PDB file of C-alpha atoms and ligand atoms in Angstrom:
ATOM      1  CA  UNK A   1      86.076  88.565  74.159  1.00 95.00           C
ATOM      2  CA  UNK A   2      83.406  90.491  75.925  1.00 98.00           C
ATOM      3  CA  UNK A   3      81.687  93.587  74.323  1.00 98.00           C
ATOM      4  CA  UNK A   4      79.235  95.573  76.653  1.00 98.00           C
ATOM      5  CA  UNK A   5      77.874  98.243  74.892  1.00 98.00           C
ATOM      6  CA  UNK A   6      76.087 100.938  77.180  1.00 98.00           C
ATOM      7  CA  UNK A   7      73.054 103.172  75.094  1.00 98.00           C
ATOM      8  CA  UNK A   8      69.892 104.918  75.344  1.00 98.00           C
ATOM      9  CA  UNK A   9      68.483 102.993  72.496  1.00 98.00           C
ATOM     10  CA  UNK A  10      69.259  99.055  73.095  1.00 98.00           C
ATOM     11  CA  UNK A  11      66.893  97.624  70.946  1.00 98.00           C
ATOM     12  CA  UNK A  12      68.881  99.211  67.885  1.00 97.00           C
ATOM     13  CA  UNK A  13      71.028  96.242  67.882  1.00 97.00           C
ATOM     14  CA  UNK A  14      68.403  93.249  68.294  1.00 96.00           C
ATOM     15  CA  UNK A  15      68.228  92.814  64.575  1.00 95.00           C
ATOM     16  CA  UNK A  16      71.977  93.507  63.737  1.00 94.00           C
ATOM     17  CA  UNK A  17      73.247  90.783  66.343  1.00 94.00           C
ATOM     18  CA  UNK A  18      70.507  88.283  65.731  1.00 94.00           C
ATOM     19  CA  UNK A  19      72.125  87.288  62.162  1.00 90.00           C
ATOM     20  CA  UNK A  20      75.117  86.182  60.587  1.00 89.00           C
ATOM     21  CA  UNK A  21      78.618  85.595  61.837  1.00 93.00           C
ATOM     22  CA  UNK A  22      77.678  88.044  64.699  1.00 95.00           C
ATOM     23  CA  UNK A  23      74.994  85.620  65.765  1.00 96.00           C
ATOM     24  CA  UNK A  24      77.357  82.265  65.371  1.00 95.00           C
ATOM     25  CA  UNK A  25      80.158  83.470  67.408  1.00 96.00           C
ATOM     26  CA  UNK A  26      78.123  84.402  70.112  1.00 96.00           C
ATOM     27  CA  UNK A  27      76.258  80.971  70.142  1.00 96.00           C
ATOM     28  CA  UNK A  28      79.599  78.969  69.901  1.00 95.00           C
ATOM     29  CA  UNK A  29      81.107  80.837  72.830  1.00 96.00           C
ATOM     30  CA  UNK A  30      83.452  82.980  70.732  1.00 96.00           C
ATOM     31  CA  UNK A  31      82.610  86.386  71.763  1.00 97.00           C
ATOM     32  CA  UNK A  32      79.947  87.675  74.461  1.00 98.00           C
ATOM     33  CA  UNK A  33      77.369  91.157  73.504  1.00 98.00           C
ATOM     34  CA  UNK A  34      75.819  92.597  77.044  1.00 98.00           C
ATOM     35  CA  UNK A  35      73.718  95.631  75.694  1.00 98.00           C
ATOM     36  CA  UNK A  36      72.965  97.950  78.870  1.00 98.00           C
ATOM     37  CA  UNK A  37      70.240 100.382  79.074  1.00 98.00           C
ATOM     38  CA  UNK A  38      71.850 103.655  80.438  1.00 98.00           C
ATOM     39  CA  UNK A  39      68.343 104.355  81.494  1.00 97.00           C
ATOM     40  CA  UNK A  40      68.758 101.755  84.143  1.00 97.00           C
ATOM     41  CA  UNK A  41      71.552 103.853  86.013  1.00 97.00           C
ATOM     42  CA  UNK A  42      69.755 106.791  86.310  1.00 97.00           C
ATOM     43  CA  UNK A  43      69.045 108.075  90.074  1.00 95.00           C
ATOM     44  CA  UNK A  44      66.119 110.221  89.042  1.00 91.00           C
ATOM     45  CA  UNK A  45      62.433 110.631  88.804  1.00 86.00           C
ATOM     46  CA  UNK A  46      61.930 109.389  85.241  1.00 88.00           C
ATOM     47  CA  UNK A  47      65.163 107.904  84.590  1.00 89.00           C
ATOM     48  CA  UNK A  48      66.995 110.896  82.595  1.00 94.00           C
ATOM     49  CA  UNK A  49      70.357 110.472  81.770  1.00 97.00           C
ATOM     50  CA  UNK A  50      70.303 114.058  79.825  1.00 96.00           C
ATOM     51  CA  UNK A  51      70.650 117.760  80.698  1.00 95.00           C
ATOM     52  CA  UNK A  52      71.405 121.514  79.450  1.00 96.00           C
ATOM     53  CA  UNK A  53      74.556 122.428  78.912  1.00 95.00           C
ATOM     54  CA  UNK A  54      76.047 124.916  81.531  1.00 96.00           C
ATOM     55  CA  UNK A  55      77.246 127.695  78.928  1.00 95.00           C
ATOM     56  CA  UNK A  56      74.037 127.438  77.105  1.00 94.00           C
ATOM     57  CA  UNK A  57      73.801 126.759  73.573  1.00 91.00           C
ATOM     58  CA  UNK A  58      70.998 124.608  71.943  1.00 90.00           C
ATOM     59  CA  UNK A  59      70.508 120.613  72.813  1.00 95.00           C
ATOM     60  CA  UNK A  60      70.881 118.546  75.634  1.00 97.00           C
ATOM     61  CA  UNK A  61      73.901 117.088  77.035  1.00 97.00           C
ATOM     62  CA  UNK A  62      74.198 113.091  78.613  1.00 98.00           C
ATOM     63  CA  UNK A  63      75.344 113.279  81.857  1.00 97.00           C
ATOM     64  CA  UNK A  64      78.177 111.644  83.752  1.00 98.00           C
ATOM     65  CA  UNK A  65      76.300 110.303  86.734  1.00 98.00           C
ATOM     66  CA  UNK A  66      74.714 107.200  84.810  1.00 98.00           C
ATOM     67  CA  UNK A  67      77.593 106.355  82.908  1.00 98.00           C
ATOM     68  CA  UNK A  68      79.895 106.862  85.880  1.00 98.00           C
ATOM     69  CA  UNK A  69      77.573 104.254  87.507  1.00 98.00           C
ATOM     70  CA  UNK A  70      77.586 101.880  84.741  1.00 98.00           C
ATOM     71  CA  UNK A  71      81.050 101.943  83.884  1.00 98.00           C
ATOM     72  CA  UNK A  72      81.429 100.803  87.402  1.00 98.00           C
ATOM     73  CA  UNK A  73      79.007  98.161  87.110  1.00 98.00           C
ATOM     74  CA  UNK A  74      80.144  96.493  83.930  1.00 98.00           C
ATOM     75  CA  UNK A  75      83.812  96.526  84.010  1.00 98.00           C
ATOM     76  CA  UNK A  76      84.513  92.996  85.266  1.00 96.00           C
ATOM     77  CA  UNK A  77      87.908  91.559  82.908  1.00 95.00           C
ATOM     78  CA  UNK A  78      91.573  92.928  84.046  1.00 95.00           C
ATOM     79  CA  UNK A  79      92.172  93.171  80.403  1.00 98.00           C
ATOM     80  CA  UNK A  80      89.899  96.141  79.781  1.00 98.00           C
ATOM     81  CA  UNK A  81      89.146  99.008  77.548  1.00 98.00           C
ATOM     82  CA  UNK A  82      86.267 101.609  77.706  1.00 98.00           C
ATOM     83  CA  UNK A  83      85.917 103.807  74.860  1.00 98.00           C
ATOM     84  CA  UNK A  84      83.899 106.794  74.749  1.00 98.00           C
ATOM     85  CA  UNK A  85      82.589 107.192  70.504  1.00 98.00           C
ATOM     86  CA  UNK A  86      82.993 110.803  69.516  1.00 98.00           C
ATOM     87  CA  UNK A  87      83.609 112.667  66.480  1.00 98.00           C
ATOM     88  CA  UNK A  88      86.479 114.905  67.625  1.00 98.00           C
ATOM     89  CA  UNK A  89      88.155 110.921  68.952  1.00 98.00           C
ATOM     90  CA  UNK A  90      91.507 109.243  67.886  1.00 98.00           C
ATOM     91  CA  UNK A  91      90.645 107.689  64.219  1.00 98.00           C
ATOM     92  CA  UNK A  92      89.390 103.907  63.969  1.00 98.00           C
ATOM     93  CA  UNK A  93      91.383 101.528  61.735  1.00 97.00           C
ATOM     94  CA  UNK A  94      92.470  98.144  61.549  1.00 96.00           C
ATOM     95  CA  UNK A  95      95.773  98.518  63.522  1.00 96.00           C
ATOM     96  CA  UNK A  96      93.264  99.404  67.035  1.00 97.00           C
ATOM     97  CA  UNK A  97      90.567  97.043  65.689  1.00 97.00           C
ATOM     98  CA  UNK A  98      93.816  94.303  66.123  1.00 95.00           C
ATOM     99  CA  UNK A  99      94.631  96.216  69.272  1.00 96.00           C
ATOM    100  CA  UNK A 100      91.351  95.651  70.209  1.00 97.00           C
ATOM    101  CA  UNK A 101      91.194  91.900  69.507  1.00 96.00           C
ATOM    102  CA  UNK A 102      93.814  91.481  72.290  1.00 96.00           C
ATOM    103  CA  UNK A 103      91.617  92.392  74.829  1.00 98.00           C
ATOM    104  CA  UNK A 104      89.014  90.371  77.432  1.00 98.00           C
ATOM    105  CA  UNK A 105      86.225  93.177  77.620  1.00 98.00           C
ATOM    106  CA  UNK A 106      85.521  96.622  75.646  1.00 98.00           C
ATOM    107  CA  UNK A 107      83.191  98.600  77.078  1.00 98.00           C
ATOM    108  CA  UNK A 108      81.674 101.313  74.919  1.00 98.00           C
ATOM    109  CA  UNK A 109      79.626 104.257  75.537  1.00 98.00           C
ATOM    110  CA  UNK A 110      77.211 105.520  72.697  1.00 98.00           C
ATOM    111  CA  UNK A 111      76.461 109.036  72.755  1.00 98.00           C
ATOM    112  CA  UNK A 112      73.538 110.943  72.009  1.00 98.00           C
ATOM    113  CA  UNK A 113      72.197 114.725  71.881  1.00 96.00           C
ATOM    114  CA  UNK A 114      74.703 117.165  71.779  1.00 95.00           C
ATOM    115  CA  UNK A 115      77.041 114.719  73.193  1.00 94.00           C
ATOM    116  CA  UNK A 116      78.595 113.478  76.200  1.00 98.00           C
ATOM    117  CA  UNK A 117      79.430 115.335  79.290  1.00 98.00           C
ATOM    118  CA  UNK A 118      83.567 116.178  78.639  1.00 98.00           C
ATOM    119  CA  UNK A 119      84.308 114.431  82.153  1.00 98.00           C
ATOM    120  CA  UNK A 120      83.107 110.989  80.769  1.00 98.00           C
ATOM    121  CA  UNK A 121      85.972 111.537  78.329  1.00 98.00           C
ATOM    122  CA  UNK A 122      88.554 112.737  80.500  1.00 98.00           C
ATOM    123  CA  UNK A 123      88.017 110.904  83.854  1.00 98.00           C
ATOM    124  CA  UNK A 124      86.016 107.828  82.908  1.00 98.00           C
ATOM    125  CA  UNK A 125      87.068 106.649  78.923  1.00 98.00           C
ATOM    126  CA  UNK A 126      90.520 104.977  78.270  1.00 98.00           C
ATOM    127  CA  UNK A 127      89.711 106.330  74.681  1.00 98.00           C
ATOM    128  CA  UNK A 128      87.592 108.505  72.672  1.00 98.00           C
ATOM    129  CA  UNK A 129      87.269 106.837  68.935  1.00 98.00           C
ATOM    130  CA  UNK A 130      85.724 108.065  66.171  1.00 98.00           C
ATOM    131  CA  UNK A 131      84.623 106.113  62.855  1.00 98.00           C
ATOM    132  CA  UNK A 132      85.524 108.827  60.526  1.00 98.00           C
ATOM    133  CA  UNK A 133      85.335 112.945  60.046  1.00 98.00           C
ATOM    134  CA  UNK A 134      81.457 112.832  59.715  1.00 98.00           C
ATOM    135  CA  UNK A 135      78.714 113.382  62.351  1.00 98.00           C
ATOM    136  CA  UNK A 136      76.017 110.449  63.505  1.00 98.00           C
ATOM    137  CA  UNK A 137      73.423 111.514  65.686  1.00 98.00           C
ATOM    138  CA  UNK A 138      74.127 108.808  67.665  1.00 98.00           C
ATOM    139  CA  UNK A 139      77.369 106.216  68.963  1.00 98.00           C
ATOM    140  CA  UNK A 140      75.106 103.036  68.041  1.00 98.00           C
ATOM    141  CA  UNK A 141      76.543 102.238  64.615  1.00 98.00           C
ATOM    142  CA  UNK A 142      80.178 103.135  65.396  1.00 98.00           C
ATOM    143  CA  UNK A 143      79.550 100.006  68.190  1.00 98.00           C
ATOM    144  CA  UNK A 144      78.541  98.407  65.651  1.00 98.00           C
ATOM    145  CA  UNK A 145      81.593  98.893  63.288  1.00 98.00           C
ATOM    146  CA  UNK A 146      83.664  97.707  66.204  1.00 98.00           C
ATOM    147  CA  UNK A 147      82.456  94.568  67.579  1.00 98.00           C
ATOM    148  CA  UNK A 148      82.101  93.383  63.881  1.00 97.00           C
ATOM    149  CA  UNK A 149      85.966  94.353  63.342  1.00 97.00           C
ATOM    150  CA  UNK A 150      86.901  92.973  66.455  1.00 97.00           C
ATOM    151  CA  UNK A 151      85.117  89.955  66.113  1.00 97.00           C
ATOM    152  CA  UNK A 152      86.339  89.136  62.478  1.00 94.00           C
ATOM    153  CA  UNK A 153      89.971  89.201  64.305  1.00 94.00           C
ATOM    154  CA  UNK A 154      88.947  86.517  66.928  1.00 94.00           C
ATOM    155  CA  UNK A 155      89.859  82.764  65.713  1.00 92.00           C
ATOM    156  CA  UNK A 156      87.184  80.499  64.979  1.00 92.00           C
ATOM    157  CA  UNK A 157      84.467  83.511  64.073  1.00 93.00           C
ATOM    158  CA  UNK A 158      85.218  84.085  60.059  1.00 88.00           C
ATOM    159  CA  UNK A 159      84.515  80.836  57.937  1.00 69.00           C
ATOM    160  CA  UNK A 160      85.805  77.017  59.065  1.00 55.00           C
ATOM    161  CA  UNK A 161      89.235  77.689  58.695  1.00 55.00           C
ATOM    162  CA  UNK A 162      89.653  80.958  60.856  1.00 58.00           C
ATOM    163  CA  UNK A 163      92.679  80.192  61.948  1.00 62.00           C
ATOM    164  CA  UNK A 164      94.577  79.706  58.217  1.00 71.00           C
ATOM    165  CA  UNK A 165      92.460  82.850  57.331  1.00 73.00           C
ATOM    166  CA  UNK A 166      93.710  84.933  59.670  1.00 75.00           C
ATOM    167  CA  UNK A 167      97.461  83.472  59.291  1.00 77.00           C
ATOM    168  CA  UNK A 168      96.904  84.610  55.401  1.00 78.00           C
ATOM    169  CA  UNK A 169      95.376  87.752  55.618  1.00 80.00           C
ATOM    170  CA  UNK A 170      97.115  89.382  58.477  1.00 81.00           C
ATOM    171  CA  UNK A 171      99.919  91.499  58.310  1.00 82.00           C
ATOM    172  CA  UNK A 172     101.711  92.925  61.203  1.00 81.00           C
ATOM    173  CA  UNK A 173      99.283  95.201  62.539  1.00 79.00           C
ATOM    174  CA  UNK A 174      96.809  95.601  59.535  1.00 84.00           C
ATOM    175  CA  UNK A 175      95.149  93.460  57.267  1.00 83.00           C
ATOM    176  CA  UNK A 176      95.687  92.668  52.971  1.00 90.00           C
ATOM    177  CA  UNK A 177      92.268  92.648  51.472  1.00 93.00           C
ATOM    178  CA  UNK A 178      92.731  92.132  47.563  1.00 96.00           C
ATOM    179  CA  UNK A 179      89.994  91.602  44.356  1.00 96.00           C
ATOM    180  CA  UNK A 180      88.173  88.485  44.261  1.00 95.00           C
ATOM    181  CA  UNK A 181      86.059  86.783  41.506  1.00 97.00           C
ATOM    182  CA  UNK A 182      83.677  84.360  42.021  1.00 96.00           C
ATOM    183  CA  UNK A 183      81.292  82.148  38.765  1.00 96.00           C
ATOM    184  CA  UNK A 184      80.910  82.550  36.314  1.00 97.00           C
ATOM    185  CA  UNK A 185      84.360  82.752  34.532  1.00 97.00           C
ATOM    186  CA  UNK A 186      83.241  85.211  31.742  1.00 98.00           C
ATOM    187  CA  UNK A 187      80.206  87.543  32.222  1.00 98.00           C
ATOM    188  CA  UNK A 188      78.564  88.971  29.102  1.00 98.00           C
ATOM    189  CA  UNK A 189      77.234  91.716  29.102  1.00 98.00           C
ATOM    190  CA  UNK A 190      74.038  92.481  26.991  1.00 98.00           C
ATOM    191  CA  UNK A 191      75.646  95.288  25.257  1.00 98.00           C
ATOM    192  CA  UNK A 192      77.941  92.044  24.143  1.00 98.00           C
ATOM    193  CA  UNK A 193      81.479  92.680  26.211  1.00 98.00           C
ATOM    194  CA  UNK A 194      83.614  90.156  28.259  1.00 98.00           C
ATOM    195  CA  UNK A 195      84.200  90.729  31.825  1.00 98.00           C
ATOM    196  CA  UNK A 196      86.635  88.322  32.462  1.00 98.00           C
ATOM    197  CA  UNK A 197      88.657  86.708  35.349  1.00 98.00           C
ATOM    198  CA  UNK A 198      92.211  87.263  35.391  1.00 98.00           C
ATOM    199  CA  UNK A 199      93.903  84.130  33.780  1.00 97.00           C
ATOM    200  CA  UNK A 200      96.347  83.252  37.071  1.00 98.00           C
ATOM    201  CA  UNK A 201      93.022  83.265  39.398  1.00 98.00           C
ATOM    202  CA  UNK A 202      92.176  80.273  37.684  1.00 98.00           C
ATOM    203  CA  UNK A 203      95.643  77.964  36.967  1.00 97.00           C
ATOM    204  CA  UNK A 204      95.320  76.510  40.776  1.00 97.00           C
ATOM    205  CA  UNK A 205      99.102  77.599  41.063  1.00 97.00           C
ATOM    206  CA  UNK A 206      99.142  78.930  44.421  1.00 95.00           C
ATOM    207  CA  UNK A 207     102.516  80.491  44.348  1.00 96.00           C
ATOM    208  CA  UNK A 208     101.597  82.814  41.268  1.00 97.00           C
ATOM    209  CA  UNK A 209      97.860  82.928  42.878  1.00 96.00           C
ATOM    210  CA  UNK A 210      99.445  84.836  46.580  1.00 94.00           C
ATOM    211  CA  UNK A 211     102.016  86.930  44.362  1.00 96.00           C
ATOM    212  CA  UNK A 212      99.024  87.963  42.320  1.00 97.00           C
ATOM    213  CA  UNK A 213      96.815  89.031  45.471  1.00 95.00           C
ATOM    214  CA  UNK A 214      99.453  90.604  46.870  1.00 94.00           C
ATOM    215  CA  UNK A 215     100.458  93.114  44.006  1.00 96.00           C
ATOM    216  CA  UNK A 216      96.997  93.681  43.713  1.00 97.00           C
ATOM    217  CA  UNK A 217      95.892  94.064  47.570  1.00 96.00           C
ATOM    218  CA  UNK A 218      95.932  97.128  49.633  1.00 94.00           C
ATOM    219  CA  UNK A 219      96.900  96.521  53.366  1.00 93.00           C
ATOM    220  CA  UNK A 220      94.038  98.448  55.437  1.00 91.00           C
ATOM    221  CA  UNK A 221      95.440  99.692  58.921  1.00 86.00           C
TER     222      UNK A 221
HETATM  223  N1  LIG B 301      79.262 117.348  69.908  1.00 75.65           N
HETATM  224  C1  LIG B 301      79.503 115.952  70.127  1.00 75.65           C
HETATM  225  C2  LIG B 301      80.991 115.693  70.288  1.00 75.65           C
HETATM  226  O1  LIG B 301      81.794 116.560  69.970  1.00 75.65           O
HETATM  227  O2  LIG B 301      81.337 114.567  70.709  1.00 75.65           O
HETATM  228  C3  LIG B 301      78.921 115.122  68.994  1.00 75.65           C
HETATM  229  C4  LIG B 301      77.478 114.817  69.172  1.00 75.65           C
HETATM  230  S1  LIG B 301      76.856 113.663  68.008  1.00 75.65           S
HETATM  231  C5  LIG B 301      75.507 114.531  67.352  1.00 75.65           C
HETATM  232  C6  LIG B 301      76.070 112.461  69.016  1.00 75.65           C
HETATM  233  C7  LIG B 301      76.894 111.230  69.308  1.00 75.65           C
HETATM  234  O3  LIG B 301      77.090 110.484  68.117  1.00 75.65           O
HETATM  235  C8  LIG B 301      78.269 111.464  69.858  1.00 75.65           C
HETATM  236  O4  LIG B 301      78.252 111.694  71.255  1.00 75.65           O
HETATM  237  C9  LIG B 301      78.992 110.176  69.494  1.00 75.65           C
HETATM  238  O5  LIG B 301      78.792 109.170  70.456  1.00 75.65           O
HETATM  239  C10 LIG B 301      78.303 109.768  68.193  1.00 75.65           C
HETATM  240  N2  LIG B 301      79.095 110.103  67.001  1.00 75.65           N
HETATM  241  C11 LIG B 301      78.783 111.018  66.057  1.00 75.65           C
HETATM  242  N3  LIG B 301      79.677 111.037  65.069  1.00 75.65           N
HETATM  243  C12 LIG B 301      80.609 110.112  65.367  1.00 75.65           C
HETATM  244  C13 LIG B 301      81.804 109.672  64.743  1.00 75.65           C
HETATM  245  N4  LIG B 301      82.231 110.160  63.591  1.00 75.65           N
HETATM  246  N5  LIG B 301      82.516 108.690  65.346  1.00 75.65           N
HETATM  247  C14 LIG B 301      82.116 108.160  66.523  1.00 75.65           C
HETATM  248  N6  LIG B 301      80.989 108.556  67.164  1.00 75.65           N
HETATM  249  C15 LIG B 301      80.245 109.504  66.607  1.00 75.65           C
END
């Protein structure tokens, strides 16, 4: 699974990739991160990827030249998506985060400014996606939310035993996340209550211990 992520700002994602499971399944072979510098397909002077909008109105706009380009570039895998982030996109969830996880590449464009130029989205993007009805300033973090739901569907990147993980936890095309406790047994409080651990979490009966995560889950898709 290849991500290429194409942005004004590339360092924003040194630190995030450089840790955790991120880091692991990109050492181990499991997934591949190319950051790309739109800067680096710009034909001008100073390398500007940004513009007024024709229309007027305040801000600048990124233009479709440079991401044309790098589109172009960076699509390499038959099995490919490129999504375009955008507030007024199709909604993320778990069903096209599983959709997703089917793929060989994802190519994503981060905008910035005022946005993107409207012909990235109609002539260049396979899909516009947003994260939710809220407004970043920039597509950086939505990248983010992707790759790390992507990669959390691709065997061998959660824990040892991805595989019996994923076998467990998926369901058709979403995903059953329930409560979990961990030590010790009983907190106290020092106002003096009990938070306990429900009883069944701790018989080792696995039958009762599924039936229990299951009433009490939520499937997310
Ligand atoms: N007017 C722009 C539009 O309608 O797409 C939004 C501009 S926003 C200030 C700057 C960039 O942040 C967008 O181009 C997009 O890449 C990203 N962005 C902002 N909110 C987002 C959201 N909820 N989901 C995905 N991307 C978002």
């Amino acid at each position: 699974m290849k991500f290429d992520i194409i942005t004004i700002f590339p360092e924003i994602f040194d630190s995030y990739f450089s840790e955790s499971l991120i880091k692991k399944a990109e050492d181990k072979g499991l997934i591949e991160i190319n950051i790309h510098d739109l800067r680096d397909y710009s034909i001008e002077k100073w390398g500007d990827v940004d513009g007024k909008p024709y229309g007027g109105g305040r801000g600048m706009v990124m233009k479709v030249g440079p991401i044309y380009r790098a589109v172009k570039e960076i699509k390499n895998e038959k099995k490919c998506k490129t999504v375009l982030f955008t507030p007024r996109g199709e909604k993320y969830n778990q069903k096209k985060a599983t959709e997703y996880s089917d793929l060989d590449q994802i190519i994503m464009i981060c905008g910035r400014y005022e946005g993107v130029d409207e012909r990235v989205k109609t002539q260049i993007a396979d899909q516009s996606i947003s994260i939710g009805d809220y407004v970043l300033i920039g597509g950086e973090i939505p990248a983010m939310v992707v790759v790390e739901s992507v990669s959390r569907l691709v065997p061998g990147v959660v824990g040892i035993d991805n595989e019996g993980f994923l076998e467990e936890r998926v369901i058709g095309d979403g995903m059953i996340e329930y409560p979990q406790y961990g030590r010790p047994e009983i907190f106290k409080t020092d106002e003096g209550e009990k938070w306990e651990t429900p009883e069944v979490l701790l018989s080792g009966h696995h039958k009762k211990i599924k039936e229990w995560r299951k009433e009490h889950g939520e499937i997310i898709n």
